[in-house]
GROMACS .gro file of C-alpha atoms in nm:
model
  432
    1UNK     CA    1   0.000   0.000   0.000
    2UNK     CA    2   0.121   0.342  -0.113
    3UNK     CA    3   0.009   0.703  -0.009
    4UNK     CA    4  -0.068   0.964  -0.310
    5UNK     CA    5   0.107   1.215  -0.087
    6UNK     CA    6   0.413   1.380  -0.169
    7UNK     CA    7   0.700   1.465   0.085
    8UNK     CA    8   0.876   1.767   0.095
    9UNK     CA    9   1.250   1.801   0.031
   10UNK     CA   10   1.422   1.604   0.258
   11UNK     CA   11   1.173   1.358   0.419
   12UNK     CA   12   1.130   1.040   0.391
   13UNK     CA   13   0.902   0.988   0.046
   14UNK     CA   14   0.560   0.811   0.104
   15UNK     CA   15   0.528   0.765  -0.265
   16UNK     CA   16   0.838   0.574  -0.361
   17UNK     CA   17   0.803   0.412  -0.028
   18UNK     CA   18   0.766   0.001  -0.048
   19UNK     CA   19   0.477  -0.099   0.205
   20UNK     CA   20   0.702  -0.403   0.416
   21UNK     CA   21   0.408  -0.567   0.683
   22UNK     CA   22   0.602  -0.707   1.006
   23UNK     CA   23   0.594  -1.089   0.880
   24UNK     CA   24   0.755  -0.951   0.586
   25UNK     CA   25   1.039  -0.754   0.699
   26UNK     CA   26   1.078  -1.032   1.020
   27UNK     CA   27   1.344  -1.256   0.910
   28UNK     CA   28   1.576  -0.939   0.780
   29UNK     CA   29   1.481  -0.726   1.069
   30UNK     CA   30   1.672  -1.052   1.266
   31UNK     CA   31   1.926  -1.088   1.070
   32UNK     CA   32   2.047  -0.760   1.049
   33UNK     CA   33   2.014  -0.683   1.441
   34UNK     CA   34   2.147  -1.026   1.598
   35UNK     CA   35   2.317  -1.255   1.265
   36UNK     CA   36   2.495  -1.028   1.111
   37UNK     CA   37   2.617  -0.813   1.431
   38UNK     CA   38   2.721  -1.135   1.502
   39UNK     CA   39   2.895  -1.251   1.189
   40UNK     CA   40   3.046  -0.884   1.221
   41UNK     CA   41   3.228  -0.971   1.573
   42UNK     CA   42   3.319  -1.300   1.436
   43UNK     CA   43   3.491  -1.161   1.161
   44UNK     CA   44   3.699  -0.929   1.341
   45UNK     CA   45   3.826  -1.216   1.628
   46UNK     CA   46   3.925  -1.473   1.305
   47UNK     CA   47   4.032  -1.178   1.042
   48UNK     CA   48   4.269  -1.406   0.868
   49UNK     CA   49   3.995  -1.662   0.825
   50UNK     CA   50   3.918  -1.535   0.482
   51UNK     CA   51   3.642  -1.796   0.475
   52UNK     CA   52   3.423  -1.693   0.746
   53UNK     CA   53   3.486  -1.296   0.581
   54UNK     CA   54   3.341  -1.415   0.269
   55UNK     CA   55   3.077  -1.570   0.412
   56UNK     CA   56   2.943  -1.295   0.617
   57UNK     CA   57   2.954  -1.059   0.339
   58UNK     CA   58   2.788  -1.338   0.059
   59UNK     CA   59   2.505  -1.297   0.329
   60UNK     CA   60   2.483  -0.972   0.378
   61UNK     CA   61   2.494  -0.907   0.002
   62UNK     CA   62   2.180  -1.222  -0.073
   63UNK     CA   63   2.000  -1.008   0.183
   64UNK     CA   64   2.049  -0.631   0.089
   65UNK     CA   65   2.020  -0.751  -0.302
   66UNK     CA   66   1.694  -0.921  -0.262
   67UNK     CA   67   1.569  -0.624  -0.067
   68UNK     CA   68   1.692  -0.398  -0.325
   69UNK     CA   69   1.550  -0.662  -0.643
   70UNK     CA   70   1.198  -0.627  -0.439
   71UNK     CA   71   1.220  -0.306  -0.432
   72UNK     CA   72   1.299  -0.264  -0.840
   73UNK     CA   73   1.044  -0.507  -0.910
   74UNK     CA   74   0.736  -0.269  -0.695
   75UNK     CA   75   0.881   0.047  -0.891
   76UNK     CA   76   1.016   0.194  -0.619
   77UNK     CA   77   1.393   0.343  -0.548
   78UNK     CA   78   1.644   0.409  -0.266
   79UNK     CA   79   1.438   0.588   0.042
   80UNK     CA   80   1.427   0.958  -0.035
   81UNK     CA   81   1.635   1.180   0.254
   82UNK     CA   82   1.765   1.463   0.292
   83UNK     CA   83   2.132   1.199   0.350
   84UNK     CA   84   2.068   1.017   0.057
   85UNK     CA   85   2.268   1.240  -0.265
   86UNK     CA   86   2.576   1.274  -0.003
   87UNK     CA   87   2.613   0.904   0.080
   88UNK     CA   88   2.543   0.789  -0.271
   89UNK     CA   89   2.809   1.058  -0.361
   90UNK     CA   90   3.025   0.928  -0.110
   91UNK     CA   91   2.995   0.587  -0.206
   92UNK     CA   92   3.104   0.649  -0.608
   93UNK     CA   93   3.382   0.863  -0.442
   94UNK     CA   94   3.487   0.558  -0.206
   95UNK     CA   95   3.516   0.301  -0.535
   96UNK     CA   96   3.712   0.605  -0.743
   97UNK     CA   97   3.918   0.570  -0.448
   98UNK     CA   98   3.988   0.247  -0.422
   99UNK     CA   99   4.043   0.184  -0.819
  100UNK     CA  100   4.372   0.462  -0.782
  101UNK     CA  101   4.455   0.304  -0.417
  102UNK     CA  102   4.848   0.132  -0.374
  103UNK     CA  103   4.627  -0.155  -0.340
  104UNK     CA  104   4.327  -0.170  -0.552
  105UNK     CA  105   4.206  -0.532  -0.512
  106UNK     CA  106   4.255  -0.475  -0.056
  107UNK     CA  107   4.037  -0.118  -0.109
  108UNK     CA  108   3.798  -0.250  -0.336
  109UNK     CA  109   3.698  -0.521  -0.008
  110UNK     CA  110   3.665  -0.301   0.182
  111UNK     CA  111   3.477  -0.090  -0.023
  112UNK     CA  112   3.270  -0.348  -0.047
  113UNK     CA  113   3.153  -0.308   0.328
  114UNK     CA  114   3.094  -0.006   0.332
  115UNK     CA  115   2.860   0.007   0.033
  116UNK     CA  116   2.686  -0.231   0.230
  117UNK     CA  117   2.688  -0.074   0.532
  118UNK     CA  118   2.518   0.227   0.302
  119UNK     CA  119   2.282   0.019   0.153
  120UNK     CA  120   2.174  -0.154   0.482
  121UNK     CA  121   2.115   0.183   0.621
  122UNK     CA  122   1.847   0.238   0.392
  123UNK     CA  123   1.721  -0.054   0.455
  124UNK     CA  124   1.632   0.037   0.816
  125UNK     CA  125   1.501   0.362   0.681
  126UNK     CA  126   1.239   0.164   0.488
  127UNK     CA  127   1.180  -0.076   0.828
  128UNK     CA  128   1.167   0.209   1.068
  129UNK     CA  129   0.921   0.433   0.918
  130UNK     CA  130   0.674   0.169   1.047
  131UNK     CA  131   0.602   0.274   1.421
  132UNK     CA  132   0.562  -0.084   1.548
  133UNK     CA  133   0.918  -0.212   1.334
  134UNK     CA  134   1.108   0.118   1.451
  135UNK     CA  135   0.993  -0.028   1.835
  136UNK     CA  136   1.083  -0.399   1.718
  137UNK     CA  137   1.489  -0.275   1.561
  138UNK     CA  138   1.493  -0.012   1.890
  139UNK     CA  139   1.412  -0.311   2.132
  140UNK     CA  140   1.666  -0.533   1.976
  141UNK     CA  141   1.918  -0.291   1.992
  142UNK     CA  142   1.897  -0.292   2.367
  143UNK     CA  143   1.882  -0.638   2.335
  144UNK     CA  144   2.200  -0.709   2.176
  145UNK     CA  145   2.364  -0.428   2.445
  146UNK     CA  146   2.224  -0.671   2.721
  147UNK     CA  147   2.398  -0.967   2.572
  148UNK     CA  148   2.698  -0.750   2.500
  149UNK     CA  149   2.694  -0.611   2.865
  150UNK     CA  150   2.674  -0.950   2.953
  151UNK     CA  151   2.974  -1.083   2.810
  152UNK     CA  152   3.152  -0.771   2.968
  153UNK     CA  153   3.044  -0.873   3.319
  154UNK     CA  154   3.152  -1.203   3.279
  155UNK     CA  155   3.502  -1.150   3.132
  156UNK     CA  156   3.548  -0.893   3.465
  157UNK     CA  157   3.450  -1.211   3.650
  158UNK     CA  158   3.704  -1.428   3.451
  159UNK     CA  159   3.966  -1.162   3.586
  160UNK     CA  160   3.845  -1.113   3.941
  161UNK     CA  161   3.869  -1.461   3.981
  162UNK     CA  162   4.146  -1.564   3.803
  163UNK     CA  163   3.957  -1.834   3.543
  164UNK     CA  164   4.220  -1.802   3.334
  165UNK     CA  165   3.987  -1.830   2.999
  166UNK     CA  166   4.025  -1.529   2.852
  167UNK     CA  167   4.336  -1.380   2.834
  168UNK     CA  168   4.577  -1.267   3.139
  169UNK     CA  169   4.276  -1.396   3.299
  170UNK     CA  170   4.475  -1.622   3.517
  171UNK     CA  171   4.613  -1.335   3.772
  172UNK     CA  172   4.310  -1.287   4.032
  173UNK     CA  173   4.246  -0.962   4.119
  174UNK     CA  174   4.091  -1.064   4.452
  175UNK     CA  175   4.378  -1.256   4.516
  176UNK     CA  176   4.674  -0.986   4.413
  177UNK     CA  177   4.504  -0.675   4.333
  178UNK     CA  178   4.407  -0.478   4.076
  179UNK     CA  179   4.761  -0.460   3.789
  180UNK     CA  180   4.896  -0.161   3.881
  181UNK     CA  181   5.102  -0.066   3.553
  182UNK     CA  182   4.936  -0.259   3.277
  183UNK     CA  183   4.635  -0.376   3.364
  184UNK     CA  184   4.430  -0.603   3.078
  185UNK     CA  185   4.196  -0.419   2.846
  186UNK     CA  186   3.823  -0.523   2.881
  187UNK     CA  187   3.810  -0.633   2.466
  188UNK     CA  188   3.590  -0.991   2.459
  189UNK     CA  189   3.246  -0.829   2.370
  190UNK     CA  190   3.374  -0.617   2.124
  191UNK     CA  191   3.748  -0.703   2.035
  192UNK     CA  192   3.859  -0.336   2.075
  193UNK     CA  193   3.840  -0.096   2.432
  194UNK     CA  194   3.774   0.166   2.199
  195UNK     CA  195   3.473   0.019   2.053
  196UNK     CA  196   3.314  -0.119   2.369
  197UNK     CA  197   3.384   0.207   2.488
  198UNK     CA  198   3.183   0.361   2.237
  199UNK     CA  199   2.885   0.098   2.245
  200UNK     CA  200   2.877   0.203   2.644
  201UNK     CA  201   2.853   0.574   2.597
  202UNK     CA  202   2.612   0.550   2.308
  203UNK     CA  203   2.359   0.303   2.432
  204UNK     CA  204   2.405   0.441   2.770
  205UNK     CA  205   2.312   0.837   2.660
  206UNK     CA  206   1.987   0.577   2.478
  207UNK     CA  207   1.944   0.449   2.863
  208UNK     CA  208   1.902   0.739   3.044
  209UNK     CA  209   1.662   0.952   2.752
  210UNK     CA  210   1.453   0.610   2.736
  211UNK     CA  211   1.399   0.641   3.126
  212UNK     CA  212   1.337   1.010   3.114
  213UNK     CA  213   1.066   0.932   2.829
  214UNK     CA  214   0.926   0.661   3.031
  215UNK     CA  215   0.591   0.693   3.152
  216UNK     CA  216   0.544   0.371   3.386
  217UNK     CA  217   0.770   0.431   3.713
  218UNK     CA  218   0.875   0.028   3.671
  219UNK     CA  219   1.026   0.150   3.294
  220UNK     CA  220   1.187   0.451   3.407
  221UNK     CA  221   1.353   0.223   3.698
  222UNK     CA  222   1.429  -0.069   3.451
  223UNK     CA  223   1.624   0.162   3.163
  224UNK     CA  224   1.825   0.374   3.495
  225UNK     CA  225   1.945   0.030   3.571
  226UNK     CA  226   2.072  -0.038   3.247
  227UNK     CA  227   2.210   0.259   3.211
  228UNK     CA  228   2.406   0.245   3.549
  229UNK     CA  229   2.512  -0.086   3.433
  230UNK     CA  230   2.604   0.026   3.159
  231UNK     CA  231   2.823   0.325   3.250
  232UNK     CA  232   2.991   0.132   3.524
  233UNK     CA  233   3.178  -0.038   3.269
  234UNK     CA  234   3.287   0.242   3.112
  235UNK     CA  235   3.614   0.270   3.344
  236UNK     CA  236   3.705  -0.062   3.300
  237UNK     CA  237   3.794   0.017   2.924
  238UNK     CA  238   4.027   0.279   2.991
  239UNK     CA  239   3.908   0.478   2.699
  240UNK     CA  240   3.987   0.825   2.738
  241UNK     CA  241   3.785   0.908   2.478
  242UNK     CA  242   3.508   0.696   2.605
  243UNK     CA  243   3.544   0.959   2.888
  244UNK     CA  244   3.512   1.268   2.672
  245UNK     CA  245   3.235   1.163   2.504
  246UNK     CA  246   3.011   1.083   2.820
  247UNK     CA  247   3.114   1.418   2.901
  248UNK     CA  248   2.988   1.539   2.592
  249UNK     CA  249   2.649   1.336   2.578
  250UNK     CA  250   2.538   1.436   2.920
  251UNK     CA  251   2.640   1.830   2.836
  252UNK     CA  252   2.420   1.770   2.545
  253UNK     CA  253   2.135   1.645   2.726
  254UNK     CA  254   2.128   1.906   2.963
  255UNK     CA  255   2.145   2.201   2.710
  256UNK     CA  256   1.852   2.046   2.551
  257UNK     CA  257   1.695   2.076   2.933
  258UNK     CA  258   1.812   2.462   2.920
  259UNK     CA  259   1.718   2.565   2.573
  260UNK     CA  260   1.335   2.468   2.673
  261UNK     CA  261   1.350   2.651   2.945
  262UNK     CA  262   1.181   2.967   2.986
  263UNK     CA  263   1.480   3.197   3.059
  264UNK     CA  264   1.669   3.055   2.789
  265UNK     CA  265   1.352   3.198   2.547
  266UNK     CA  266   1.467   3.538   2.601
  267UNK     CA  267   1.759   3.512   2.402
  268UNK     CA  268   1.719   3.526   2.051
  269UNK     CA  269   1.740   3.192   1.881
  270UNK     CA  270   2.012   3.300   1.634
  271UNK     CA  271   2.249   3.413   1.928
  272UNK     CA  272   2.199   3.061   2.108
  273UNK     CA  273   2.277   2.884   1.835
  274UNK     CA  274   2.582   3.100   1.761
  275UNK     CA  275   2.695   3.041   2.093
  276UNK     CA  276   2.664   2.613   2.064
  277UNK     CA  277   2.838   2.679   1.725
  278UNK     CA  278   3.131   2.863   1.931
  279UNK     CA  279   3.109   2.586   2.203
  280UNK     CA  280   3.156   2.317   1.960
  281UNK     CA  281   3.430   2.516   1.799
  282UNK     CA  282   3.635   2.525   2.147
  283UNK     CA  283   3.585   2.195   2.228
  284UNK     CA  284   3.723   2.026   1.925
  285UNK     CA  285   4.020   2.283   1.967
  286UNK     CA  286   4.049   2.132   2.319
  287UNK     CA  287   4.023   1.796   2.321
  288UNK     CA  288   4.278   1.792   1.977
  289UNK     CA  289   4.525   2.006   2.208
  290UNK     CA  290   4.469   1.840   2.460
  291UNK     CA  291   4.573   1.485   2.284
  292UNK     CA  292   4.837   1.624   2.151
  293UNK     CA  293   5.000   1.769   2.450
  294UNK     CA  294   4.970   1.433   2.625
  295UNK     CA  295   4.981   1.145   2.359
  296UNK     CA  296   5.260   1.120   2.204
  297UNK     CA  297   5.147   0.802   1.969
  298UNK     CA  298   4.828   1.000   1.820
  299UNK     CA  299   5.030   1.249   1.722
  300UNK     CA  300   5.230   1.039   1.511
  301UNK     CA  301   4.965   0.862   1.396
  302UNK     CA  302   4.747   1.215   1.299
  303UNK     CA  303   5.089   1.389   1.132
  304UNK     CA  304   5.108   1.068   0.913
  305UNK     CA  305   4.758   1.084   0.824
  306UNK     CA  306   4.859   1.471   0.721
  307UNK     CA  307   5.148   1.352   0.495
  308UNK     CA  308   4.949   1.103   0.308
  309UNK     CA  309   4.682   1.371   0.295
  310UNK     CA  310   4.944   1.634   0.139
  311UNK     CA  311   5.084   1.338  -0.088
  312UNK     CA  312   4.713   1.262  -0.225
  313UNK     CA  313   4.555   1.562  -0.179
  314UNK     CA  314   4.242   1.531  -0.437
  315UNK     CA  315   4.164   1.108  -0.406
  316UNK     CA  316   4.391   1.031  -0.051
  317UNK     CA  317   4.589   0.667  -0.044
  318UNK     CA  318   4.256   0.484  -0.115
  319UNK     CA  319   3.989   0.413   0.101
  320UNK     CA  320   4.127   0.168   0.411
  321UNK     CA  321   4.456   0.204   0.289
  322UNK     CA  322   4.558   0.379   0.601
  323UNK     CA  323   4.748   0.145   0.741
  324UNK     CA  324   4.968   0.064   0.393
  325UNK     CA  325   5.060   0.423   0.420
  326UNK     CA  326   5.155   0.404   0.753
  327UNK     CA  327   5.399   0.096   0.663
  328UNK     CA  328   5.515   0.271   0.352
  329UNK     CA  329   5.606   0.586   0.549
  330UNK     CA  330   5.763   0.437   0.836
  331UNK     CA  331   5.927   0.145   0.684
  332UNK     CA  332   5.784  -0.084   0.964
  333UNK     CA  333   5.592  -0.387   0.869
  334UNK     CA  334   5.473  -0.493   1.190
  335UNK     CA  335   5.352  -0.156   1.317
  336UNK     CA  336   4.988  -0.293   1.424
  337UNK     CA  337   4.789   0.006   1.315
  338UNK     CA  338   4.549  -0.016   1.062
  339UNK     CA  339   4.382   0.407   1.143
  340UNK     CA  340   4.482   0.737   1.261
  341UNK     CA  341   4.311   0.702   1.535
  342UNK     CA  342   4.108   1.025   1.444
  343UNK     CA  343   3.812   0.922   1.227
  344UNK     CA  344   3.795   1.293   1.012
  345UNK     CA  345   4.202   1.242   0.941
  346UNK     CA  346   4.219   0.903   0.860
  347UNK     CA  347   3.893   0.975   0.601
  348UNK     CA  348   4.134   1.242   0.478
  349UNK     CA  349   4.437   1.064   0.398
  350UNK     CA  350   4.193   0.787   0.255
  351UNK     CA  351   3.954   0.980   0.032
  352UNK     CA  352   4.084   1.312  -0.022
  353UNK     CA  353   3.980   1.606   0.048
  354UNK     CA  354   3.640   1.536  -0.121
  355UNK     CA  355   3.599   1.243   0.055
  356UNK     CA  356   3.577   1.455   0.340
  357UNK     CA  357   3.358   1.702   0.163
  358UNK     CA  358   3.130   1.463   0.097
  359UNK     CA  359   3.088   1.361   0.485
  360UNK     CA  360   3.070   1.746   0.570
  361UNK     CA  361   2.784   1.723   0.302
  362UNK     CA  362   2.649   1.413   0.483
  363UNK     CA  363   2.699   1.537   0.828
  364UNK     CA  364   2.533   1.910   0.769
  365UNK     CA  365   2.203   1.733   0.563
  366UNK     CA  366   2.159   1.513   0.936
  367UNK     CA  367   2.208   1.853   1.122
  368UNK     CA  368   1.929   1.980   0.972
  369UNK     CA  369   1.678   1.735   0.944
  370UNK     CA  370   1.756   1.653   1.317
  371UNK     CA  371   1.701   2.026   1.415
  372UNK     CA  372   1.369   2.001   1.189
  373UNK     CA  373   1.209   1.699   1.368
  374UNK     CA  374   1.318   1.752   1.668
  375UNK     CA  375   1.096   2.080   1.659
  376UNK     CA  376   0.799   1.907   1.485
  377UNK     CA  377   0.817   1.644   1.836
  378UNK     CA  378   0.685   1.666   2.180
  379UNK     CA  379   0.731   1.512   2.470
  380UNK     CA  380   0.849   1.171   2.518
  381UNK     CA  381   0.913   1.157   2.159
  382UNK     CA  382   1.086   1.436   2.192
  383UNK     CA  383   1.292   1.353   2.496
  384UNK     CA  384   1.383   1.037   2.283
  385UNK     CA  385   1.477   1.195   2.024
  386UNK     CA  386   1.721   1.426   2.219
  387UNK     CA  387   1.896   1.137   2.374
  388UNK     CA  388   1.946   0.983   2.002
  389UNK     CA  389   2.115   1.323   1.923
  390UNK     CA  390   2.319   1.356   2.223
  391UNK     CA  391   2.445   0.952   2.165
  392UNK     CA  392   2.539   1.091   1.813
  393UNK     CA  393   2.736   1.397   1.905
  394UNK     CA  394   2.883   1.229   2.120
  395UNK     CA  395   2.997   0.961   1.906
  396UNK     CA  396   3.097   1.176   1.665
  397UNK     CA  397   3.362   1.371   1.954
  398UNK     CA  398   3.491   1.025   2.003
  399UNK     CA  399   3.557   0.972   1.654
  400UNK     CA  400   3.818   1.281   1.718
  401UNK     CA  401   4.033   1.036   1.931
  402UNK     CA  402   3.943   0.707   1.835
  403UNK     CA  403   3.824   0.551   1.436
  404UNK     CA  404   3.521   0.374   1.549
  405UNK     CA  405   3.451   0.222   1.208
  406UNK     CA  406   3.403  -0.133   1.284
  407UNK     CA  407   3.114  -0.272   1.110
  408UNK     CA  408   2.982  -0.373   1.477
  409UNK     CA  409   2.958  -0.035   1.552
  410UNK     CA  410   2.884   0.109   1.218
  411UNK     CA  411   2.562  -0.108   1.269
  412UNK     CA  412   2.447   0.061   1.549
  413UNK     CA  413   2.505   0.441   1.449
  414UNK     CA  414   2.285   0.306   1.091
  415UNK     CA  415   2.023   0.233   1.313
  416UNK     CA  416   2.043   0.561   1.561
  417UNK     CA  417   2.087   0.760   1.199
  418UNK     CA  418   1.787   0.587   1.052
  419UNK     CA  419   1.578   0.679   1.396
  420UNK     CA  420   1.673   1.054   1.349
  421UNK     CA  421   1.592   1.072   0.972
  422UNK     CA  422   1.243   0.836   0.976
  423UNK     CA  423   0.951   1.090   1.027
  424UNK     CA  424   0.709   0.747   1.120
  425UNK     CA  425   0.396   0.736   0.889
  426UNK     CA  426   0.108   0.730   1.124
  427UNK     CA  427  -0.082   0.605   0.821
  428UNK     CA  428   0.095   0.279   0.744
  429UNK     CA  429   0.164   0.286   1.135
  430UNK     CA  430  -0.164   0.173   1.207
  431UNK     CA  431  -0.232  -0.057   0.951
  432UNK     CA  432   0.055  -0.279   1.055
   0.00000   0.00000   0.00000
């Protein structure tokens, strides 16, 4: 079932919009949320399993290419957003890329992921503009953070106790101590500190707006809890940008508090926002300082993302070629870093300087339509929405330290992205 009722620019396009029922869009609403987060972490543990790699992405592929067959075959195109010109942009820019990278046949694989990761974005555009399937993909989300915060828990019980499974997981900490010099990173859930470091802070800043939303005193208790559970893990990373970016998403939460409130009104709207615009400014200029007064490995890890940047100005070293740069400039073959550790550099020395444009264009088109519905909502879809914001800004401060690109996570900000862009068709709402 179609509507005869055109969107304006930017919105989601009832028109060209496929009607997907629940039973329908089931089996890929599963897959995407719980098999292939799964085949994701799988892939990263065993990378030199080149098997298991192909297999995951001959999956992902089967199910993103039927989608898009079904959706050739009912006349219908890509979902129509205000993000969807930049990423398709991006993505042509990404294979130009790759065809003039030192490696053409590495960049193109990767390439390969993140079309998909594009095209599986869109995907959960056309799910979660269904009320009921955006509650189904929101509720799995925090069901996959359960599991994930489950796995956590255990692997700090491996180490309290000295299991020895995981490891250094044989040195008790009730026994000796907490390690005092080195102690182990917290990695099984997610592989990486940094990355379990980011799913914490995210899903956490989710957490606490669910439980402000909540209208049942039971469901406000129930998401605190998982949100202090959540958070308490958070140290045991020892992500400093993990840090930061709390910072950031609860600073973020509570200016949305004091832009709604009355005293705030009395300043005109064009000075507030010049003054977040200045905030935001000074904070990036901190935090780089910052990192660069006191880590010593970013910096050389940002100036050689600058060097490959001034070497291949217009098309960078390829998209995921990063880390062959790195080798090629510092004649070290076993240097184990594959990014700058700075998400907006290492897309620079990748893609170019209109690689970057391109996410600028990307990242400015979500600005806006965020700002947009967030003033067409009210109350707890509002207060939801504001804690999807705040987990994105967030996010996207930690990608200043940190190259949080790992399909894992990438899956995650698609579907926080998608939640943020989706203006819900009340329509098709209730006839599912």
């Amino acid at each position: 079932m179609t509507s005869s009722t055109s969107s304006k620019p930017g919105e989601y396009s009832r028109v060209q919009a496929t009607h997907f029922t629940i039973p329908k869009s089931i089996l890929l609403l599963f897959y995407v949320l719980f098999g292939l987060h799964i085949g994701f972490l799988l892939t990263g543990y065993v990378r030199y399993i080149y098997e298991l790699r192909v297999i995951n992405q001959v999956l992902l592929t089967v199910v993103l290419g039927g989608w898009l067959i079904l959706r050739w075959r009912q006349g219908t195109g890509l979902p129509k957003t205000a993000l969807t010109l930049p990423l398709l942009f991006l993505c042509f820019w990404w294979l130009v890329t790759a065809l003039l990278a030192i490696s053409p046949r590495i960049a193109l694989e990767r390439v390969g992921m993140g079309i998909s990761m594009t095209i599986l974005f869109f995907a959960l555009l056309d799910l979660m503009r269904h009320r009921q399937q955006r509650k189904l993909i929101v509720e799995a989300v925090f069901m996959v953070t359960l599991v994930l915060a489950f796995i956590t828990y255990a692997e700090l019980i491996i180490h309290m106790f000295g299991l020895g499974i995981v490891a250094d997981g044989q040195y008790s900490w009730l026994k000796y101590g907490l390690p005092q010099i080195d102690p182990p990173d917290i990695v099984l859930a997610q592989r990486s500190s940094n990355i379990l470091a980011g799913l914490l802070v995210v899903m956490g800043t989710i957490s606490i707006g669910w439980a402000m939303a909540a209208h049942r005193r039971g469901s406000r208790l129930l998401m605190a809890i998982l949100a202090l559970l959540l958070l308490f893990l958070l140290p045991w990373t020892n992500s400093r940008g993990g840090y930061i970016a709390l910072g950031i998403a609860l600073a973020t939460l509570g200016l949305f508090w004091l832009w709604q409130q009355p005293i705030a009104a009395r300043v005109p709207t064009h000075l507030r926002s010049g003054l977040l615009i200045a905030l935001a400014v000074i904070l990036v200029a901190g935090i780089c300082g910052g990192i660069l007064l006191i880590d010593s490995g970013r910096v050389v890890l940002w100036s050689t993302a600058l060097q490959l940047a001034v070497t291949h100005p217009v098309t960078g070293i390829g998209y995921g070629g990063y880390g062959q740069g790195l080798v090629l400039l510092s004649g070290d073959v076993f240097i184990p870093f594959y990014h700058a550790h700075n998400l907006y550099l290492n897309s620079l020395s990748e893609t170019g300087i209109v690689g970057l444009l391109l996410i600028a264009w990307a990242g400015v088109a979500l600005i806006r339509t965020a700002i947009k519905h967030w003033q067409a909502s009210s109350g707890a879809d509002r207060i939801k929405l504001q804690a999807v914001i705040a987990a994105l800004i967030a996010f996207a401060f930690h990608n200043l330290m940190d190259t949080l690109l790992a399909p894992s996570m990438s899956l995650l900000i698609a579907v926080l992205v998608a939640y943020v862009v989706v203006e819900p068709d009340p329509v098709l709402a209730e006839d599912n």
